[in-house]
Short mmCIF file of C-alpha atoms in Angstrom, two decimals:
data_model
loop_
_atom_site.label_atom_id
_atom_site.label_comp_id
_atom_site.label_asym_id
_atom_site.label_seq_id
_atom_site.Cartn_x
_atom_site.Cartn_y
_atom_site.Cartn_z
CA MET Q 1 239.52 25.87 -24.54
CA SER Q 2 238.47 28.85 -22.42
CA PHE Q 3 237.68 32.32 -23.77
CA LEU Q 4 241.00 33.86 -22.68
CA GLU Q 5 242.95 30.87 -24.00
CA THR Q 6 241.25 31.35 -27.36
CA VAL Q 7 242.14 35.06 -27.32
CA TRP Q 8 245.78 34.25 -26.60
CA ASN Q 9 245.86 31.57 -29.26
CA ILE Q 10 244.47 33.96 -31.90
CA PHE Q 11 247.02 36.61 -30.93
CA GLN Q 12 249.90 34.11 -31.04
CA ASN Q 13 248.92 32.97 -34.52
CA ASN Q 14 248.25 36.46 -35.91
CA TRP Q 15 250.35 38.85 -33.79
CA ASP Q 16 252.25 40.16 -36.82
CA LEU Q 17 249.00 41.11 -38.58
CA PHE Q 18 247.62 42.84 -35.48
CA LEU Q 19 250.80 44.82 -34.85
CA ARG Q 20 251.09 45.81 -38.50
CA GLY Q 21 247.49 47.06 -38.48
CA ALA Q 22 248.10 48.97 -35.24
CA TRP Q 23 251.26 50.53 -36.69
CA ILE Q 24 249.45 51.70 -39.82
CA ALA Q 25 246.62 53.17 -37.72
CA LEU Q 26 249.14 55.02 -35.54
CA ILE Q 27 251.10 56.39 -38.51
CA LEU Q 28 247.90 57.56 -40.22
CA ALA Q 29 246.77 59.30 -37.03
CA ILE Q 30 250.10 61.03 -36.35
CA LEU Q 31 250.72 62.20 -39.92
CA GLY Q 32 247.07 63.19 -40.35
CA THR Q 33 247.21 65.28 -37.17
CA ILE Q 34 250.44 66.99 -38.23
CA PHE Q 35 249.17 67.85 -41.72
CA GLY Q 36 245.80 68.84 -40.28
CA ALA Q 37 247.49 71.19 -37.80
CA ILE Q 38 249.37 72.85 -40.66
CA ILE Q 39 246.09 73.35 -42.53
CA GLY Q 40 244.42 74.68 -39.38
CA PHE Q 41 247.16 77.22 -38.68
CA PHE Q 42 247.11 78.38 -42.31
CA ILE Q 43 243.35 78.95 -42.19
CA GLY Q 44 243.65 80.67 -38.83
CA VAL Q 45 246.22 83.13 -40.20
CA MET Q 46 244.17 83.76 -43.35
CA HIS Q 47 241.05 84.52 -41.33
CA THR Q 48 242.89 87.13 -39.25
CA ILE Q 49 244.42 89.18 -42.09
CA PRO Q 50 243.07 92.73 -41.68
CA LEU Q 51 240.86 93.80 -44.57
CA GLN Q 52 241.17 97.25 -46.05
CA LYS Q 53 238.29 99.24 -47.44
CA LYS Q 54 237.17 98.21 -50.93
CA SER Q 55 240.31 97.14 -52.71
CA PHE Q 56 241.21 94.27 -55.02
CA LYS Q 57 243.15 92.62 -52.20
CA THR Q 58 240.07 92.80 -49.98
CA TYR Q 59 237.88 91.01 -52.53
CA VAL Q 60 240.55 88.34 -53.09
CA LEU Q 61 240.90 87.70 -49.34
CA LYS Q 62 237.14 87.59 -48.87
CA THR Q 63 236.87 85.02 -51.68
CA ILE Q 64 239.65 82.89 -50.21
CA ASN Q 65 238.13 83.08 -46.72
CA PHE Q 66 234.72 82.12 -48.11
CA ILE Q 67 236.21 79.04 -49.80
CA LEU Q 68 238.09 78.09 -46.61
CA THR Q 69 234.93 78.53 -44.53
CA CYS Q 70 233.03 76.25 -46.92
CA TYR Q 71 235.78 73.65 -46.59
CA VAL Q 72 235.68 73.80 -42.78
CA GLU Q 73 231.89 73.52 -42.63
CA LEU Q 74 231.82 70.69 -45.17
CA PHE Q 75 234.38 68.49 -43.41
CA ARG Q 76 233.02 69.22 -39.93
CA GLY Q 77 229.46 68.53 -41.07
CA THR Q 78 229.95 65.16 -42.81
CA PRO Q 79 231.13 61.77 -41.46
CA MET Q 80 234.72 60.76 -42.17
CA MET Q 81 233.48 57.46 -43.58
CA VAL Q 82 231.51 59.30 -46.25
CA GLN Q 83 234.47 61.58 -46.94
CA ALA Q 84 236.70 58.53 -47.48
CA MET Q 85 234.28 57.04 -49.98
CA VAL Q 86 233.92 60.33 -51.88
CA VAL Q 87 237.67 61.04 -52.00
CA PHE Q 88 238.82 57.56 -52.98
CA TYR Q 89 236.07 56.46 -55.34
CA GLY Q 90 235.39 59.97 -56.59
CA LEU Q 91 239.00 60.39 -57.72
CA TYR Q 92 238.96 56.86 -59.13
CA ALA Q 93 235.92 57.82 -61.23
CA ILE Q 94 237.96 60.56 -62.95
CA ASP Q 95 240.93 58.22 -63.54
CA ILE Q 96 242.99 59.38 -60.57
CA GLN Q 97 244.05 56.18 -58.80
CA LEU Q 98 245.49 56.90 -55.38
CA ASN Q 99 247.20 54.42 -53.13
CA ARG Q 100 244.68 53.47 -50.43
CA PHE Q 101 247.05 54.53 -47.65
CA VAL Q 102 247.60 57.92 -49.32
CA ALA Q 103 243.86 58.37 -49.82
CA GLY Q 104 243.25 57.57 -46.15
CA LEU Q 105 245.95 60.03 -45.09
CA ILE Q 106 244.39 62.76 -47.23
CA VAL Q 107 240.97 62.15 -45.68
CA ILE Q 108 242.28 62.24 -42.09
CA SER Q 109 244.38 65.34 -42.82
CA LEU Q 110 241.51 67.27 -44.40
CA ASN Q 111 239.10 66.24 -41.65
CA THR Q 112 241.57 67.16 -38.93
CA GLY Q 113 242.39 70.46 -40.66
CA ALA Q 114 238.75 71.51 -40.47
CA TYR Q 115 238.63 70.96 -36.71
CA MET Q 116 242.08 72.41 -36.10
CA ALA Q 117 241.05 75.58 -37.96
CA GLU Q 118 238.40 76.18 -35.30
CA TYR Q 119 240.83 75.40 -32.47
CA VAL Q 120 243.34 77.86 -33.92
CA ARG Q 121 240.68 80.52 -34.47
CA GLY Q 122 239.61 80.22 -30.86
CA GLY Q 123 243.23 80.34 -29.71
CA ILE Q 124 243.93 83.51 -31.71
CA VAL Q 125 240.80 85.21 -30.42
CA SER Q 126 241.83 84.43 -26.82
CA ILE Q 127 245.10 86.39 -27.15
CA ASP Q 128 244.91 89.87 -25.64
CA LYS Q 129 244.52 92.61 -28.26
CA GLY Q 130 247.21 94.64 -26.54
CA GLN Q 131 249.81 92.25 -27.98
CA TYR Q 132 248.68 93.10 -31.52
CA GLU Q 133 248.89 96.79 -30.74
CA ALA Q 134 252.33 96.44 -29.18
CA SER Q 135 253.71 94.52 -32.18
CA GLU Q 136 252.26 97.10 -34.55
CA ALA Q 137 253.87 99.86 -32.50
CA ILE Q 138 257.34 98.37 -33.01
CA GLY Q 139 256.80 98.05 -36.77
CA MET Q 140 255.77 94.41 -37.21
CA ASN Q 141 253.40 93.51 -40.02
CA HIS Q 142 250.53 91.04 -39.64
CA PHE Q 143 252.49 87.92 -40.61
CA GLN Q 144 255.44 88.81 -38.35
CA THR Q 145 253.03 89.34 -35.47
CA MET Q 146 251.38 85.99 -36.13
CA PHE Q 147 254.52 83.88 -36.49
CA TYR Q 148 256.66 85.46 -33.79
CA ILE Q 149 254.14 86.45 -31.12
CA ILE Q 150 250.63 85.04 -31.55
CA LEU Q 151 250.99 81.54 -33.01
CA PRO Q 152 253.59 80.28 -30.47
CA GLN Q 153 251.09 81.14 -27.71
CA VAL Q 154 248.22 79.61 -29.67
CA ALA Q 155 250.20 76.39 -30.18
CA ARG Q 156 250.60 76.02 -26.40
CA ASN Q 157 247.00 76.94 -25.64
CA ILE Q 158 245.51 74.43 -28.08
CA LEU Q 159 247.91 71.59 -27.25
CA PRO Q 160 245.31 69.71 -25.15
CA ALA Q 161 242.76 69.99 -27.97
CA THR Q 162 245.39 68.83 -30.47
CA GLY Q 163 246.14 65.85 -28.27
CA ASN Q 164 242.46 64.97 -28.10
CA GLN Q 165 242.29 65.20 -31.89
CA LEU Q 166 245.23 62.81 -32.21
CA VAL Q 167 243.52 60.28 -29.92
CA MET Q 168 240.32 60.63 -31.95
CA ASN Q 169 242.26 60.06 -35.16
CA ILE Q 170 243.76 56.84 -33.80
CA LYS Q 171 240.25 55.52 -33.16
CA ASP Q 172 238.61 57.04 -36.24
CA SER Q 173 241.24 55.53 -38.56
CA SER Q 174 239.05 52.42 -38.33
CA VAL Q 175 236.52 54.00 -40.74
CA LEU Q 176 239.14 53.83 -43.49
CA SER Q 177 238.44 50.11 -43.70
CA VAL Q 178 235.60 51.09 -46.08
CA ILE Q 179 238.26 51.86 -48.72
CA SER Q 180 240.28 48.78 -47.71
CA VAL Q 181 243.10 50.53 -45.87
CA VAL Q 182 244.78 47.69 -44.00
CA GLU Q 183 244.74 49.28 -40.54
CA LEU Q 184 243.86 47.62 -37.24
CA PHE Q 185 240.10 47.35 -37.72
CA PHE Q 186 240.44 45.94 -41.24
CA THR Q 187 243.06 43.43 -40.06
CA THR Q 188 240.96 42.38 -37.07
CA ASN Q 189 237.91 41.89 -39.24
CA SER Q 190 239.94 39.68 -41.58
CA VAL Q 191 241.29 37.58 -38.71
CA ALA Q 192 237.82 37.27 -37.18
CA GLY Q 193 236.38 36.17 -40.51
CA SER Q 194 239.01 33.49 -40.99
CA THR Q 195 238.76 32.10 -37.43
CA TYR Q 196 235.02 32.70 -36.87
CA ARG Q 197 235.98 34.19 -33.48
CA TYR Q 198 234.74 37.77 -33.62
CA ALA Q 199 234.54 38.53 -29.90
CA GLU Q 200 238.04 37.23 -29.24
CA ALA Q 201 239.62 38.99 -32.22
CA PHE Q 202 238.01 42.34 -31.49
CA LEU Q 203 238.96 42.09 -27.83
CA ILE Q 204 242.58 42.03 -29.01
CA ALA Q 205 241.90 45.09 -31.18
CA CYS Q 206 240.28 46.83 -28.21
CA VAL Q 207 243.38 46.25 -26.08
CA LEU Q 208 245.70 47.51 -28.82
CA TYR Q 209 243.63 50.66 -29.38
CA PHE Q 210 243.68 51.31 -25.63
CA ILE Q 211 247.44 50.85 -25.43
CA MET Q 212 247.98 53.32 -28.27
CA THR Q 213 245.62 55.99 -26.98
CA PHE Q 214 246.77 55.67 -23.37
CA THR Q 215 250.44 55.90 -24.37
CA VAL Q 216 249.87 58.91 -26.61
CA THR Q 217 247.87 60.65 -23.86
CA ARG Q 218 250.65 60.13 -21.29
CA ILE Q 219 253.31 61.42 -23.70
CA LEU Q 220 251.25 64.53 -24.48
CA LEU Q 221 250.68 65.25 -20.77
CA TRP Q 222 254.43 64.97 -20.17
CA PHE Q 223 255.08 67.30 -23.11
CA GLU Q 224 252.58 69.85 -21.77
CA LYS Q 225 254.33 69.89 -18.40
CA LYS Q 226 257.72 70.37 -20.09
CA MET Q 227 256.33 73.34 -22.00
CA ASP Q 228 254.94 74.86 -18.80
CA GLY Q 229 258.38 74.83 -17.21
CA PRO Q 230 259.12 74.24 -13.51
CA ASP Q 231 256.44 74.90 -10.90
CA SER Q 232 258.66 77.39 -9.10
CA TYR Q 233 261.64 79.43 -10.23
CA ARG Q 234 263.60 82.41 -9.07
CA VAL Q 235 264.43 85.44 -11.16
CA GLU Q 236 268.05 86.58 -11.08
CA LEU Q 237 269.17 90.06 -12.10
CA VAL Q 238 272.81 90.50 -12.98
CA THR Q 239 274.50 93.72 -11.91
CA GLY Q 240 278.16 93.72 -12.78
CA ASN Q 241 279.54 90.29 -11.91
CA LYS Q 242 277.18 89.60 -9.02
CA PRO Q 243 273.67 88.09 -9.54
CA ILE Q 244 270.92 89.52 -7.38
CA LYS Q 245 268.29 86.89 -6.63
CA ASP Q 246 264.59 87.61 -6.35
CA GLY Q 247 263.78 88.75 -2.82
CA GLU Q 248 267.15 90.32 -2.06
#
């Protein structure tokens, strides 16, 4: 039997296991990216709250921002594999027994949140300061300015980075095999161990990972173009019942 025939035979006999593992990896990546984005936007807003001179509120905000900064640096400075071991087995050591899927989702979400916080911070900094001044001039407070003016622009600006993070999460979900989350890598390793065909089994995993990442990338590119709107459009001004088109 040739190499490709062996690959096809392994996939035929274990296709349900491979697809289940791929599905779990995809769900972990999508949910982890969503929760991580929420964490990132929250940290971004907290870091931009204006601080007043020596008040109780100022000290509270500085303390919160210090804790959030420590969180960001910790999760950006340590491998996700180590984080998974610490979260799952650390909680188990204090009699908190999490479902392995839930533990994996927590790890991906916290890891993604640390990176998204930096993306959001950069996105907020890139917004022209005149928009803050204009919103303040019409009576908006900081949170109204953030949610109605700044964050919608930030969300569009960081969409490519968010898409890259999602693709990375699809691939990095494989490290959760260290806590026995039954995703694609764990499933492939089990199939390879039972058939003694490691190259063939992991070639199937490679193809499935590529299909997932390529599909997600194409969908995100399409979504970006939809958010950008049409390449050309004409402005119409209505005077009375007759529209006046741009250029008239």
